[in-house]
mmCIF file of C-alpha atoms in Angstrom:
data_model
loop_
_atom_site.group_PDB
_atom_site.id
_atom_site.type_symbol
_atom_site.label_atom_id
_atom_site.label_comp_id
_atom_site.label_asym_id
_atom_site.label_seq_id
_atom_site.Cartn_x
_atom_site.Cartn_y
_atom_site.Cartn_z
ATOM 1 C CA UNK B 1 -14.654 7.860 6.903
ATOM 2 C CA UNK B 2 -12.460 7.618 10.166
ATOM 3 C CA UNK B 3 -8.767 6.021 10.592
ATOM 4 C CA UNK B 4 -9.861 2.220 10.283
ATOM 5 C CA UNK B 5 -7.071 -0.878 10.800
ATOM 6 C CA UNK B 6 -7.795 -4.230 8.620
ATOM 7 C CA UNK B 7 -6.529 -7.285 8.988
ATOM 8 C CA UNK B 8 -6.847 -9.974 5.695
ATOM 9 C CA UNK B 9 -9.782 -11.847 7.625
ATOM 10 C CA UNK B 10 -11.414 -8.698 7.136
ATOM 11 C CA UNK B 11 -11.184 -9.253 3.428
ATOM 12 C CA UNK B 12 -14.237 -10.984 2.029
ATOM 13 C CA UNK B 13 -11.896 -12.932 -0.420
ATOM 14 C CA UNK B 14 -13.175 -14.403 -3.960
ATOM 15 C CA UNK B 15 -11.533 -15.180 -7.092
ATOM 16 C CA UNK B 16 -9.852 -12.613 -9.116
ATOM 17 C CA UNK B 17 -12.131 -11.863 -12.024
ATOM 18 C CA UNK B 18 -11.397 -14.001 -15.540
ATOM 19 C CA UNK B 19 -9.638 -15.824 -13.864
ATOM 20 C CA UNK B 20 -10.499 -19.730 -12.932
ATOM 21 C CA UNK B 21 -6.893 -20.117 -10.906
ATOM 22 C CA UNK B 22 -6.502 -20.486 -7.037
ATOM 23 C CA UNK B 23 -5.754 -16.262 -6.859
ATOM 24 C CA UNK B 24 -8.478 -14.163 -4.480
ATOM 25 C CA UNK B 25 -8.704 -10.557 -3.538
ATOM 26 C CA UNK B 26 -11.104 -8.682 -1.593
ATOM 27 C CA UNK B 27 -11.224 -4.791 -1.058
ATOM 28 C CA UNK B 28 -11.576 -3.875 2.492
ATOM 29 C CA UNK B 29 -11.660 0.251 0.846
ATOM 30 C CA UNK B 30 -13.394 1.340 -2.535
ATOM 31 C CA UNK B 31 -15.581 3.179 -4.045
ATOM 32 C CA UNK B 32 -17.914 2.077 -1.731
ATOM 33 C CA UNK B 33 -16.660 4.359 1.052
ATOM 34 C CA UNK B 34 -16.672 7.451 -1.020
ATOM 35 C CA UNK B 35 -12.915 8.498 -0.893
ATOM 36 C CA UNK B 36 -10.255 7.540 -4.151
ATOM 37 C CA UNK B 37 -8.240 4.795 -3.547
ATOM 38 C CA UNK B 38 -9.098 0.926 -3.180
ATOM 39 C CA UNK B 39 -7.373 -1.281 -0.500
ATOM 40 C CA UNK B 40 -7.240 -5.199 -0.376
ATOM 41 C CA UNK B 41 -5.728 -8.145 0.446
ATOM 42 C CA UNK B 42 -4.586 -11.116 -1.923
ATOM 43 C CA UNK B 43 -4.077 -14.589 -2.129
ATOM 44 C CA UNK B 44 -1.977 -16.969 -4.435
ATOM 45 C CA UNK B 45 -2.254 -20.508 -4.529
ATOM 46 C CA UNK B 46 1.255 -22.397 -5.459
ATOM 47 C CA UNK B 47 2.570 -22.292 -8.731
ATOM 48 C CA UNK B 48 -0.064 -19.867 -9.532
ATOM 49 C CA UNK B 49 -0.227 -17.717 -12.797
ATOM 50 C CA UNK B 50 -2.109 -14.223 -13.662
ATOM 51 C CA UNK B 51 -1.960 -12.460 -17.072
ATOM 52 C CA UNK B 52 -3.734 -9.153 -17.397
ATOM 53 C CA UNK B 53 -2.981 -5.635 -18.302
ATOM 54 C CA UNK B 54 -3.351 -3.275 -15.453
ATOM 55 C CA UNK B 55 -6.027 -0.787 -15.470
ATOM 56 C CA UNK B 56 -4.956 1.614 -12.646
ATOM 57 C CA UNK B 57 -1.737 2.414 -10.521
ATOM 58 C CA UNK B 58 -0.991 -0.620 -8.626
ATOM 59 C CA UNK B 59 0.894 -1.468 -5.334
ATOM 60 C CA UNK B 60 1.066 -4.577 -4.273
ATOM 61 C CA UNK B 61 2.938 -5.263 -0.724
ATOM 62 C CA UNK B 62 4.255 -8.695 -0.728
ATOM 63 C CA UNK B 63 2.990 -10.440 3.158
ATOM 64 C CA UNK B 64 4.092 -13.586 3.313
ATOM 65 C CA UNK B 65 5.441 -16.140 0.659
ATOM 66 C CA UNK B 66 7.054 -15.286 -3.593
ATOM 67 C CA UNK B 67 5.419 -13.730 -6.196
ATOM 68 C CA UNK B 68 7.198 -12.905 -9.572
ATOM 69 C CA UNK B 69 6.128 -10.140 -11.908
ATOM 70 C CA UNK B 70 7.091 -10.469 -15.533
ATOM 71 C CA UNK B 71 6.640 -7.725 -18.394
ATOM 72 C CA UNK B 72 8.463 -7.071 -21.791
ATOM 73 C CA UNK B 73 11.046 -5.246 -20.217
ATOM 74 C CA UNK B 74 11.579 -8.642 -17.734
ATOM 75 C CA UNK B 75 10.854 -10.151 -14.358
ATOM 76 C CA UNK B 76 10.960 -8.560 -10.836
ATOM 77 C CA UNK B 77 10.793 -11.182 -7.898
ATOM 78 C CA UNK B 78 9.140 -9.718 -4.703
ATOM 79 C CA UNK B 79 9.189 -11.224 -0.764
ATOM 80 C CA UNK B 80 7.667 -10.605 2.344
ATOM 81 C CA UNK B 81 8.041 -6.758 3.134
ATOM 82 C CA UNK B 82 8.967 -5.949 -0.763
ATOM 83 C CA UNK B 83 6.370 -3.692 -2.936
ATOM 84 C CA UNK B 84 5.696 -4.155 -6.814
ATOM 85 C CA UNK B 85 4.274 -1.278 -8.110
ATOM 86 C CA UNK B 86 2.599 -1.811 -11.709
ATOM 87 C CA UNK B 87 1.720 1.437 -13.452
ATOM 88 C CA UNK B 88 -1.801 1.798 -15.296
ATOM 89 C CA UNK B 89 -1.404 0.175 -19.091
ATOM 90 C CA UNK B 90 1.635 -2.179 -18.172
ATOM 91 C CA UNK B 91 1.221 -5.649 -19.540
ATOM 92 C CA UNK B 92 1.689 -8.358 -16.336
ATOM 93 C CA UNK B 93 2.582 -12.055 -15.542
ATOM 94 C CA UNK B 94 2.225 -12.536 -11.914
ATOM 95 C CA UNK B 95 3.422 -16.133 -11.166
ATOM 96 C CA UNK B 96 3.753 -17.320 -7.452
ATOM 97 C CA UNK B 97 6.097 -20.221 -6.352
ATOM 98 C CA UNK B 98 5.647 -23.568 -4.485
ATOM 99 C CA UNK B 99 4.435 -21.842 -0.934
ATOM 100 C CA UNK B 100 2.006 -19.484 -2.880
ATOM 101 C CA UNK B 101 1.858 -15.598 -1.271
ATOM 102 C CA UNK B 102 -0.353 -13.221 0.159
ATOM 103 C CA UNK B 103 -0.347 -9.714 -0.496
ATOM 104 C CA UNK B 104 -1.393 -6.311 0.741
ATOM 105 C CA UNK B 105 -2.288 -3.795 -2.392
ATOM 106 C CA UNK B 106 -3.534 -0.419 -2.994
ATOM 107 C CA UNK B 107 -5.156 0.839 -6.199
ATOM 108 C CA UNK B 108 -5.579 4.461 -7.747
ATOM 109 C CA UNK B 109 -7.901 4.700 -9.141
ATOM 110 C CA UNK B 110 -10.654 1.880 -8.030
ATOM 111 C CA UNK B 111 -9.713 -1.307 -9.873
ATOM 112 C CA UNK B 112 -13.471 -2.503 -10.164
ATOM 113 C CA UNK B 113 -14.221 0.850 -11.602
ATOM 114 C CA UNK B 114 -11.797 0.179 -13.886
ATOM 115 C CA UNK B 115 -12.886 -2.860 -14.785
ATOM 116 C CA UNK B 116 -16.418 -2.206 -15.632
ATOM 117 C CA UNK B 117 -15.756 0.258 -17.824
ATOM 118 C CA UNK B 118 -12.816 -1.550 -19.514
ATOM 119 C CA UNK B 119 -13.885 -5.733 -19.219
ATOM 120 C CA UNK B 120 -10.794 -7.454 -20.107
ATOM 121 C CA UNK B 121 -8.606 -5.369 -18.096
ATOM 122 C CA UNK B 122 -7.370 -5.004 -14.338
ATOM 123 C CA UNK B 123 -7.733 -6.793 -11.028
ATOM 124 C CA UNK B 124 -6.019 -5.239 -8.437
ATOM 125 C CA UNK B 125 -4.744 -8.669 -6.842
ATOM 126 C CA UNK O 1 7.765 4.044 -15.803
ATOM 127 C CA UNK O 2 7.923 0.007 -16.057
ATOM 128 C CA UNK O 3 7.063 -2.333 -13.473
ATOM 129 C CA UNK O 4 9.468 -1.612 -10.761
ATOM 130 C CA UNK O 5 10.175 -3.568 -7.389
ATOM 131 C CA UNK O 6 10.818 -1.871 -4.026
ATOM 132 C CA UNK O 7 12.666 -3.099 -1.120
ATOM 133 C CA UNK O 8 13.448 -0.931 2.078
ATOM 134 C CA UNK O 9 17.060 -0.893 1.706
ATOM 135 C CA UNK O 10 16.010 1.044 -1.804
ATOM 136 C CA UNK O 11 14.254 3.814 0.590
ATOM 137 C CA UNK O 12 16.537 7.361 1.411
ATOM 138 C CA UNK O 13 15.020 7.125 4.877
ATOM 139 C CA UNK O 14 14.934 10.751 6.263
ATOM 140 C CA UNK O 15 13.834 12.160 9.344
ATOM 141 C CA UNK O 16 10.137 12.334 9.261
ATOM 142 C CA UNK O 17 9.007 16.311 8.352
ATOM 143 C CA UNK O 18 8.609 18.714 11.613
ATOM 144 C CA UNK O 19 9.754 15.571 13.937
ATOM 145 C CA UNK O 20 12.976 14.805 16.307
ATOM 146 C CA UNK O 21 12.412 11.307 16.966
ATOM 147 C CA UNK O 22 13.291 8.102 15.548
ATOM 148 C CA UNK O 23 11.003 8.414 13.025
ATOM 149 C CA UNK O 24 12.148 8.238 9.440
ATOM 150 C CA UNK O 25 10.291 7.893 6.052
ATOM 151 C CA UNK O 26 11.750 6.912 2.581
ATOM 152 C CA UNK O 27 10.008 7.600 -0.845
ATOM 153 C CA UNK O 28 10.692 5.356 -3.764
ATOM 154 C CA UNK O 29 8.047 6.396 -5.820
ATOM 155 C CA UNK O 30 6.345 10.324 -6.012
ATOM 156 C CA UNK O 31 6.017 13.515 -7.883
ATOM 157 C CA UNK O 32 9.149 12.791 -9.583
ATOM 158 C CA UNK O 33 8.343 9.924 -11.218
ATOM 159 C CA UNK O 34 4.917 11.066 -12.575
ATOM 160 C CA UNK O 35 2.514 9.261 -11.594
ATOM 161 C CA UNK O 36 -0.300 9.891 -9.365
ATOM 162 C CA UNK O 37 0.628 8.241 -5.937
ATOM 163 C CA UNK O 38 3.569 8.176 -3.700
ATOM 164 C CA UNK O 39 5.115 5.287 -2.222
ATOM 165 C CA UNK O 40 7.556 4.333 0.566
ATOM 166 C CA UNK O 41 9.014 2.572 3.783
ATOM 167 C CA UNK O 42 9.125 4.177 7.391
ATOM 168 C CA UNK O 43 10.854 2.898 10.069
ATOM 169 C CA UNK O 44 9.441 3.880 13.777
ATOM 170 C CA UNK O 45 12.158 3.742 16.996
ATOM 171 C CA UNK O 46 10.770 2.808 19.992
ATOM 172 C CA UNK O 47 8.310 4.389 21.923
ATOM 173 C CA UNK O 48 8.056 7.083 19.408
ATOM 174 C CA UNK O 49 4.924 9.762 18.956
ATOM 175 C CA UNK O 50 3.838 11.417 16.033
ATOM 176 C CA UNK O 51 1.240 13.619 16.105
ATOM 177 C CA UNK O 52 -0.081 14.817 12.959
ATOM 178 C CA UNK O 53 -2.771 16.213 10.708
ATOM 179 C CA UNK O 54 -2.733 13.789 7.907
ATOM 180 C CA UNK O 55 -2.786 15.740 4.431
ATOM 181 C CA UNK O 56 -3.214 13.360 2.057
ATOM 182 C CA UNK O 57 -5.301 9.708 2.146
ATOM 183 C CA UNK O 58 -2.306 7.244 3.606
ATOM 184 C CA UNK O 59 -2.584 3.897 3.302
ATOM 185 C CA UNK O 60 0.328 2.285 6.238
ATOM 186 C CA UNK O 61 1.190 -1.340 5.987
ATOM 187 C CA UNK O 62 2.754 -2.569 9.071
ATOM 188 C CA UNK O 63 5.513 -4.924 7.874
ATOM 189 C CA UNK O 64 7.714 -5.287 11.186
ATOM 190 C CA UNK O 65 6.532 -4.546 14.844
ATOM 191 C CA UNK O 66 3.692 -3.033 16.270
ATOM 192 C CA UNK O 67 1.961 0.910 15.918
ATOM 193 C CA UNK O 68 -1.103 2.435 17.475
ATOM 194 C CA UNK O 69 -3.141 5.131 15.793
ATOM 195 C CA UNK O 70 -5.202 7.710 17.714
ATOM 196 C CA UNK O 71 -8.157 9.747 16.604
ATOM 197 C CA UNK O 72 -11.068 11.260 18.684
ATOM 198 C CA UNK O 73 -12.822 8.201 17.864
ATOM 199 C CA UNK O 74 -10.615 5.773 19.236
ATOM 200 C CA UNK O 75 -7.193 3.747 19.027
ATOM 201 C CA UNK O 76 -6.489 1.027 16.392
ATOM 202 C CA UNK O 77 -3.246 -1.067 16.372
ATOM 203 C CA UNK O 78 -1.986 -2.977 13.936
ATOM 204 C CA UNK O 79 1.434 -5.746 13.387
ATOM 205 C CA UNK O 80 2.646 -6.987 10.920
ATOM 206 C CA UNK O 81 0.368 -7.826 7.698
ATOM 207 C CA UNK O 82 -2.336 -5.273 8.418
ATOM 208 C CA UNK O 83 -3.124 -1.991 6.939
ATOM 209 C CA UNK O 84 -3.987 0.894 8.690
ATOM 210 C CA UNK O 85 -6.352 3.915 6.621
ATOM 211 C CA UNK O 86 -5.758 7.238 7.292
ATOM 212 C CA UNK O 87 -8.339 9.312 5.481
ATOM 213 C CA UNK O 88 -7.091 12.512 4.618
ATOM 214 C CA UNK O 89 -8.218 15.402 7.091
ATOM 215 C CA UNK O 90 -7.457 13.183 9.912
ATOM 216 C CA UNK O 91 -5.467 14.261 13.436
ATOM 217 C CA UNK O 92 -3.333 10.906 14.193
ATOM 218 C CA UNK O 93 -1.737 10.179 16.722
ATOM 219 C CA UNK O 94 0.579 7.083 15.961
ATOM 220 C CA UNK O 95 2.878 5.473 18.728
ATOM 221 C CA UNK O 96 5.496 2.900 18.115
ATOM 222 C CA UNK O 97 6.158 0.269 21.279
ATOM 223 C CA UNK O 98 9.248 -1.642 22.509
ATOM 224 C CA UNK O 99 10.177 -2.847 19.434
ATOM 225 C CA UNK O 100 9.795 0.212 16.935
ATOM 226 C CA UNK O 101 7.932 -0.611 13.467
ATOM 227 C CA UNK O 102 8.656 -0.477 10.025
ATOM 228 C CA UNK O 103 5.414 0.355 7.732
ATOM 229 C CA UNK O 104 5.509 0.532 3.643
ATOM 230 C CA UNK O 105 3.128 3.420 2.799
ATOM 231 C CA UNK O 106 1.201 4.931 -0.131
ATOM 232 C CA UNK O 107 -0.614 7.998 -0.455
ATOM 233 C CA UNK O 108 -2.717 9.903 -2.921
ATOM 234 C CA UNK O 109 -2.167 12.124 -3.713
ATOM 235 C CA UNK O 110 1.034 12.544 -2.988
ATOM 236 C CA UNK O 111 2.392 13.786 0.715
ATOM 237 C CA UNK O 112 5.396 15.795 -0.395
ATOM 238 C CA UNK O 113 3.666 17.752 -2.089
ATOM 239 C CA UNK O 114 0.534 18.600 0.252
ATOM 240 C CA UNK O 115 3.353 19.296 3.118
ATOM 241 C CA UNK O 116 4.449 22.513 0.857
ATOM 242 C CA UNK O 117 1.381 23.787 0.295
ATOM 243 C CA UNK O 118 0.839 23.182 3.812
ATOM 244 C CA UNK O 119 3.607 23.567 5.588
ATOM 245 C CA UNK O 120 2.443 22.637 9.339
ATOM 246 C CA UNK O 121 0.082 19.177 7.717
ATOM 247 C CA UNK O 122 1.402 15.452 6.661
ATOM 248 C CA UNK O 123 4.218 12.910 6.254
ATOM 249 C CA UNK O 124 3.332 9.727 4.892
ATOM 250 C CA UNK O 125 5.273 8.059 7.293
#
């Protein structure tokens, strides 16, 4: 695996899994390319809203637009250029606002690893 | 550790390891907090070089501006919104233009860490 650049129209994008909202991700890196992290690109429709608990170490780079990210301890509100990082186990409400967002996020380990071995849990949007 | 939110102004941006140009890079999450991955903000002067033997897989978001990346197999550049993948193992060459760059950046593991064990390799930035 060389140094590769992506852009999100490299992202095949579909809809997060268990999930029947407007919210899409698509892995451009995983466990498809042998190495340990998964990289992707997300999108939120307005006034969009995702409950799960994270499987894996998340990091999810705010690109353009407002996301909000809500857990028992509260609510962090991220913009374009801000990070959210949700550890593996936490309990998340990711809403977006009005103009919707796209985001940039990296997973360790692979989110759809994750997943399969643990079905209600994870995403990695 | 809890959900936490991440802005640049929350980065201790310090000269990048082994480097005397504008080239600065700011953890806000690493060893110290426990988990498995680091993550930060680098901000790029411009015109600036770095040459490097990447020690760790980095994942470099281009938020701001524009960077190049090197290898024997060719140049990739990327502005803001796209992610470049540096595989660990990788000699990079990354090069800032007119308007310098800032990048947020994760890596796994984490870069601190494979810098001491080998001193001349890495930076996350």
């Amino acid at each position: 695996m060389a140094v590769h650049k992506f852009a999100i129209g490299d992202a095949c994008l579909e809809r997060s899994p268990e999930q029947d909202g407007e919210v899409f991700a698509g892995n451009v890196i995983d466990q498809r390319h042998g190495g340990p992290i998964t990289i992707g690109f997300g999108r939120y429709g307005p006034h969009e809203t995702l409950v799960e608990r994270i499987a894996v170490h998340d990091v999810m780079v705010v690109l353009e637009g407002r996301l909000s990210v809500t857990t028992q301890a509260g609510t962090v509100e991220a913009g374009p250029g801000e990070i959210v990082y949700m550890p593996e186990g936490e309990e998340v409400t990711i809403r977006s606002f009005e103009q919707g967002a796209v985001t940039a996020y990296v997973t360790y380990p692979h989110w759809q690893e994750a997943l399969q071995s643990k079905p209600r849990a994870g995403d990695g949007a």
